[in-house]
Coordinates of C-alpha atoms in Angstrom, one line a residue:
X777 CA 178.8 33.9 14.8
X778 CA 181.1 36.2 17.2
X779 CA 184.2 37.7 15.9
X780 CA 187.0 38.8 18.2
X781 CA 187.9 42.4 18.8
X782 CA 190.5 44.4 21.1
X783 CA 189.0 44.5 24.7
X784 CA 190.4 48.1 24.8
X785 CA 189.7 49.6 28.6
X786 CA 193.1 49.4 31.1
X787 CA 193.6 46.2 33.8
X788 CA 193.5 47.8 37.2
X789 CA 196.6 47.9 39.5
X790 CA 196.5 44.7 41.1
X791 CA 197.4 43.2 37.7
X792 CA 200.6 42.1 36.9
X793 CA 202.1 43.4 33.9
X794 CA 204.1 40.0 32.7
X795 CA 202.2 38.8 29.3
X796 CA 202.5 37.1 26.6
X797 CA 203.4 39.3 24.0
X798 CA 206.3 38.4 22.0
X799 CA 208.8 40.0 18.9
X800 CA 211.4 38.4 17.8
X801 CA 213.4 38.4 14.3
X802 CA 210.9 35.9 12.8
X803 CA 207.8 36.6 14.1
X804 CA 205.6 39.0 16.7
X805 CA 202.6 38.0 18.7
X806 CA 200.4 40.6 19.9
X807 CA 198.1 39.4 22.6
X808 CA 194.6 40.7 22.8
X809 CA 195.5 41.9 26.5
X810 CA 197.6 44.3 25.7
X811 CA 194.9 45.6 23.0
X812 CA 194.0 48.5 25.4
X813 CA 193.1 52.1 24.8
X814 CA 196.4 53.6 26.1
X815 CA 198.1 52.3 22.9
X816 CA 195.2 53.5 20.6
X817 CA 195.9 55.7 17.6
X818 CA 193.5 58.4 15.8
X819 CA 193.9 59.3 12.3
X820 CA 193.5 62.4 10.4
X821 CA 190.2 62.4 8.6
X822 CA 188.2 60.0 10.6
X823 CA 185.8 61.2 13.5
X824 CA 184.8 59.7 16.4
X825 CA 187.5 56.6 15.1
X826 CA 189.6 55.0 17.1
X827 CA 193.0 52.6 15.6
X828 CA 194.8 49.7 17.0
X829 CA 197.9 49.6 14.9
X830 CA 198.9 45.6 14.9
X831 CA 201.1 45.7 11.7
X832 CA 202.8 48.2 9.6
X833 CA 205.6 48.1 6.8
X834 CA 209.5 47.8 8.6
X835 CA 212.4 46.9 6.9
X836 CA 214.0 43.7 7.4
X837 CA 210.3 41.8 8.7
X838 CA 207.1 41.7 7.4
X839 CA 207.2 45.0 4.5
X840 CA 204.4 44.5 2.3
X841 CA 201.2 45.4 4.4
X842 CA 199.1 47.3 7.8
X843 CA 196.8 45.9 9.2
X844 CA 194.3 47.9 11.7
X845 CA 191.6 47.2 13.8
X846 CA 189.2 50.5 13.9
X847 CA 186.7 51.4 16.6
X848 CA 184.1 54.1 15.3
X849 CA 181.5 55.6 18.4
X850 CA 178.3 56.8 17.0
X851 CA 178.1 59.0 14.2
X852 CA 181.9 58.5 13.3
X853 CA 183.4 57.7 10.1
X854 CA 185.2 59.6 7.3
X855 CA 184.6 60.9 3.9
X856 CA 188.0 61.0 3.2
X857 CA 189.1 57.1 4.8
X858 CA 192.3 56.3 2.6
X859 CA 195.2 58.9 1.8
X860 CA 196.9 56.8 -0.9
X861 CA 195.7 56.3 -4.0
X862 CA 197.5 53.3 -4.9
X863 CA 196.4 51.7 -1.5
X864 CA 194.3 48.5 -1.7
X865 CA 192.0 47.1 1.2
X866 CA 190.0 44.4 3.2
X867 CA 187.6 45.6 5.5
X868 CA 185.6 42.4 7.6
X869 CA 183.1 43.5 10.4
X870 CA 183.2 42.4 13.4
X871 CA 180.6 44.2 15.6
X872 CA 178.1 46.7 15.3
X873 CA 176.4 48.0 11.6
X874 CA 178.4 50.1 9.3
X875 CA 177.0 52.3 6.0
X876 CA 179.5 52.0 3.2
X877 CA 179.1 54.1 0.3
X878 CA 181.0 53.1 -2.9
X879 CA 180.9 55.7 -6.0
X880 CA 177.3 56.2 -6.4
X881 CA 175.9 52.7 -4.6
X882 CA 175.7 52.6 -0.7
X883 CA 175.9 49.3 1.3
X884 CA 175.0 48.5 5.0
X885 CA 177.3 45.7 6.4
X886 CA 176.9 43.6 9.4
X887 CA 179.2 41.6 11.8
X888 CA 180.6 38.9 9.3
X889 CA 180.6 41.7 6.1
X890 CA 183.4 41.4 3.8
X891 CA 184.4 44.0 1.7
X892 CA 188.0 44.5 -1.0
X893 CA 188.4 48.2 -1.8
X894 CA 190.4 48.4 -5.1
X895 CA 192.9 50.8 -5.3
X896 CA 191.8 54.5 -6.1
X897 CA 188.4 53.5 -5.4
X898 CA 185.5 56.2 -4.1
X899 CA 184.7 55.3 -0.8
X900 CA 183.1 56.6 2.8
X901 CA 182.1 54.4 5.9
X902 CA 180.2 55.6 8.7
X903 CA 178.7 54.0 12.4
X904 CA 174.8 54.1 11.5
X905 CA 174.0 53.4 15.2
X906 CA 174.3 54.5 18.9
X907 CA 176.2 50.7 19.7
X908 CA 180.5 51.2 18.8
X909 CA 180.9 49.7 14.9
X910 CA 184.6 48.0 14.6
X911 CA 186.3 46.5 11.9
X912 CA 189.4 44.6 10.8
X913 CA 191.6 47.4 8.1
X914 CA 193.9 45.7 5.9
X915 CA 195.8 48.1 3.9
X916 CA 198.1 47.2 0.8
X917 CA 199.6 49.1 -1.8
X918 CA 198.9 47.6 -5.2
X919 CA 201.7 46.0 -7.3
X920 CA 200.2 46.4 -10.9
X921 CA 201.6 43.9 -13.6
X922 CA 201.6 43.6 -17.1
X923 CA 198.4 42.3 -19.0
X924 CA 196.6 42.4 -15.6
X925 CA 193.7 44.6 -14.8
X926 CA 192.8 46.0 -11.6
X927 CA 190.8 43.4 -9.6
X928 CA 187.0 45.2 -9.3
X929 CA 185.6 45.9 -6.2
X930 CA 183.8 42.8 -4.0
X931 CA 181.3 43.0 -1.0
X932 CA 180.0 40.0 0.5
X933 CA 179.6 37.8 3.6
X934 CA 181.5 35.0 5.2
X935 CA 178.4 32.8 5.4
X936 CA 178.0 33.3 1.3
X937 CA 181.4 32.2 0.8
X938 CA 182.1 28.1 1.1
X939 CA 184.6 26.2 3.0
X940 CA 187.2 24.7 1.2
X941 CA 188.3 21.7 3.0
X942 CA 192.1 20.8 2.6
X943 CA 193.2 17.3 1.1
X944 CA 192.6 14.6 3.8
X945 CA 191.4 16.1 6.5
X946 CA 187.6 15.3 6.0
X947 CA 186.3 19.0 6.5
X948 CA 188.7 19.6 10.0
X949 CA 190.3 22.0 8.3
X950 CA 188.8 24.4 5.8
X951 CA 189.3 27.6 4.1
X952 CA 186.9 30.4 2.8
X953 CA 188.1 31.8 0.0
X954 CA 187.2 35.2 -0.8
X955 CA 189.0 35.7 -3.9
X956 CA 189.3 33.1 -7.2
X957 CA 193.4 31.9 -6.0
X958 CA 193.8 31.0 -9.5
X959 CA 192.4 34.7 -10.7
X960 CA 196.2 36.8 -10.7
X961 CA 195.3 40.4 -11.2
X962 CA 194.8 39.9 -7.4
X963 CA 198.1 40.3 -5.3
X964 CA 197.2 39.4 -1.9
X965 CA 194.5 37.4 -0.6
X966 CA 192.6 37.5 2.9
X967 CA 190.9 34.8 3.9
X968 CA 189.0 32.6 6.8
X969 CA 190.9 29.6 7.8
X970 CA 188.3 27.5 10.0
X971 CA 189.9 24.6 12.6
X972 CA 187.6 22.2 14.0
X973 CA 189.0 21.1 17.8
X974 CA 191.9 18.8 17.6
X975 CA 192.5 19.5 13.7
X976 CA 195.7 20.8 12.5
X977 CA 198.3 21.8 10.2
X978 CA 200.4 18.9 9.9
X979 CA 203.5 20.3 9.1
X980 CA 205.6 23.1 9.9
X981 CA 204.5 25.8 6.7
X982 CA 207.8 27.6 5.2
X983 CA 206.9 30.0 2.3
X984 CA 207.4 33.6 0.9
X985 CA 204.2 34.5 2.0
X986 CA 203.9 37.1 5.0
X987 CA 200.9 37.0 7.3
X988 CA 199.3 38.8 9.6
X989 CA 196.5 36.5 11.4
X990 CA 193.9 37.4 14.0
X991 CA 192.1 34.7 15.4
X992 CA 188.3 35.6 15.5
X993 CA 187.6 32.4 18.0
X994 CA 188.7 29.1 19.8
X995 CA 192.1 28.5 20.7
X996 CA 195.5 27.0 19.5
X997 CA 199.1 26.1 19.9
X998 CA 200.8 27.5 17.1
X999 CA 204.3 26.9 15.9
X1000 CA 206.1 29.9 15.4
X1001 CA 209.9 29.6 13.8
X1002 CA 211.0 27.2 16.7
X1003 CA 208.2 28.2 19.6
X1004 CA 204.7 26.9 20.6
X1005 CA 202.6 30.1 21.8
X1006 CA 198.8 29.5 23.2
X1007 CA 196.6 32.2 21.4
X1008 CA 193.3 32.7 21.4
X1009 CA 190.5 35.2 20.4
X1010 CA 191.7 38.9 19.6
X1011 CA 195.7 37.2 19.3
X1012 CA 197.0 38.7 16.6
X1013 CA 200.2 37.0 15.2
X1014 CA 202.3 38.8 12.4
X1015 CA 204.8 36.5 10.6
X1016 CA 207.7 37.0 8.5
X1017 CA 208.5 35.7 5.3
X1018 CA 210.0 32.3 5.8
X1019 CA 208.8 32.0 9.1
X1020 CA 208.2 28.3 10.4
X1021 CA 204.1 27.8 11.6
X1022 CA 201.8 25.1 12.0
X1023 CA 198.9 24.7 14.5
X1024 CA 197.1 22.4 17.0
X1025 CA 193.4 23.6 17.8
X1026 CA 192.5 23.0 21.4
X1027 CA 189.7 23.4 23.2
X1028 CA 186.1 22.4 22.8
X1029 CA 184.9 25.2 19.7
X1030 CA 186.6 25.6 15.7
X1031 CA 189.2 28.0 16.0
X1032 CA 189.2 30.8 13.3
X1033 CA 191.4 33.4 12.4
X1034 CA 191.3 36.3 9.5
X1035 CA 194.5 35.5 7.6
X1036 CA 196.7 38.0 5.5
X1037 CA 198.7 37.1 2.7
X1038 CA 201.1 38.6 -0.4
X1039 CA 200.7 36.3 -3.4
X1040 CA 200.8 36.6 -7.2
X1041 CA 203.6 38.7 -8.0
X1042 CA 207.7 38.4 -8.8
X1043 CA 209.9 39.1 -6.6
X1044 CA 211.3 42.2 -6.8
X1045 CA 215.8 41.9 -7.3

């Protein structure tokens, strides 16, 4: 299995700069073309650690969540990885071998490794080999709730968790749940949403829910608000609440995408 991952490095200057990036009112689309190393961010605390910033918090669009994908050369990492406390996270593989130590136990993930990082939790990560480690980041500060606790922490791997086909679509159009959706001490959700070629979402989705959604392989035409946009591996596509979307996969392998979600909670007035 191969996950998608910014391509980083800088087109030469024959290229034309015209691309298919996109933000509007409803929705963004960041292609993975203009995933390069120019626009690359480094935070305080991690060495050797590079950041592609795809989605932060900004008022009036999608508020509730960050999503990064993080580049570590050998020997990087941090001891220190998350400033705030009340900060919740996913972290999914997607190249390379990574040692996570959580408390007192220590865990060596793999491309297709699946992690949720509860909020205040003890945690380090580090690039345990010469080859680049990089992994998908998705940050979220946790809305506690009355009479629920604090979701414990989960590591896994995609091919442990089952796909969840959708009603009538004989297994085109499946989704691997990581967390029990009917478990609400959880208030957001990241998942796998696997396309076979030609399957689809048959209508145009309209719901509270924000995403953020990187496609790890194949290709679509998704719906966005009023729009058809191609996308394909390392797209990422950041959606407002209330934001139109359906897709067609095309070509001739699934199409797949990490997919972010806030779920589970009121609304705040």
């Amino acid at each position: 299995m191969s996950y998608a991952f910014p391509p980083g490095g800088l087109p030469d200057q024959s290229q034309n700069p015209e691309s298919t990036a996109i933000f509007t009112q409803a929705y963004a689309v960041i292609p993975a073309v203009t995933q390069r190393d120019i626009v690359t961010s480094f935070l305080p605390g991690w060495q050797n650690a590079r950041v592609w910033v795809l989605a932060r918090p900004l008022s009036g669009f999608a508020e509730t969540f960050s999503y990064y994908a993080v580049e570590l050369d050998e020997e990087g990492g941090s001891a220190e990885p998350e400033p705030d406390r009340d900060a919740q996270a996913v972290i999914f593989l997607a190249k390379g071998q990574a040692r996570l130590t959580l408390g007192h136990d220590t865990f060596d993930l793999i491309p297709g490794s699946y992690v949720y990082l509860p909020p205040s939790a003890v945690w380090t990560m580090y690039n345990i080999h010469e080859d680049p480690c990089q992994f998908h980041w998705i940050r979220k500060r946790f809305r506690p709730s009355p009479g629920l606790k604090v979701p414990d922490a989960l590591i896994t791997h995609e091919s442990e968790v089952e796909k969840a086909s959708m009603p009538g679509c004989n297994g085109t159009w499946a989704t691997q749940r990581f967390f029990d959706p009917f478990d609400l001490s959880y208030d957001f959700h990241v998942n796998i949403v696997n396309f076979e070629p030609g399957a689809r979402i048959p209508f145009a989705e309209t719901h509270v829910m924000e995403h953020g959604l990187y496609v790890l392989q194949g290709t679509a035409e998704y719906l966005l608000n009023t729009d058809w946009v191609s996308v394909g591996p390392g797209d990422f596509i950041w959606m407002r609440a209330f934001c139109p979307q359906a897709c067609i996969a095309t070509g001739t392998e699934p199409f797949r995408y990490l997919l972010y979600k806030d779920v589970n909670r009121h609304m705040p007035l």
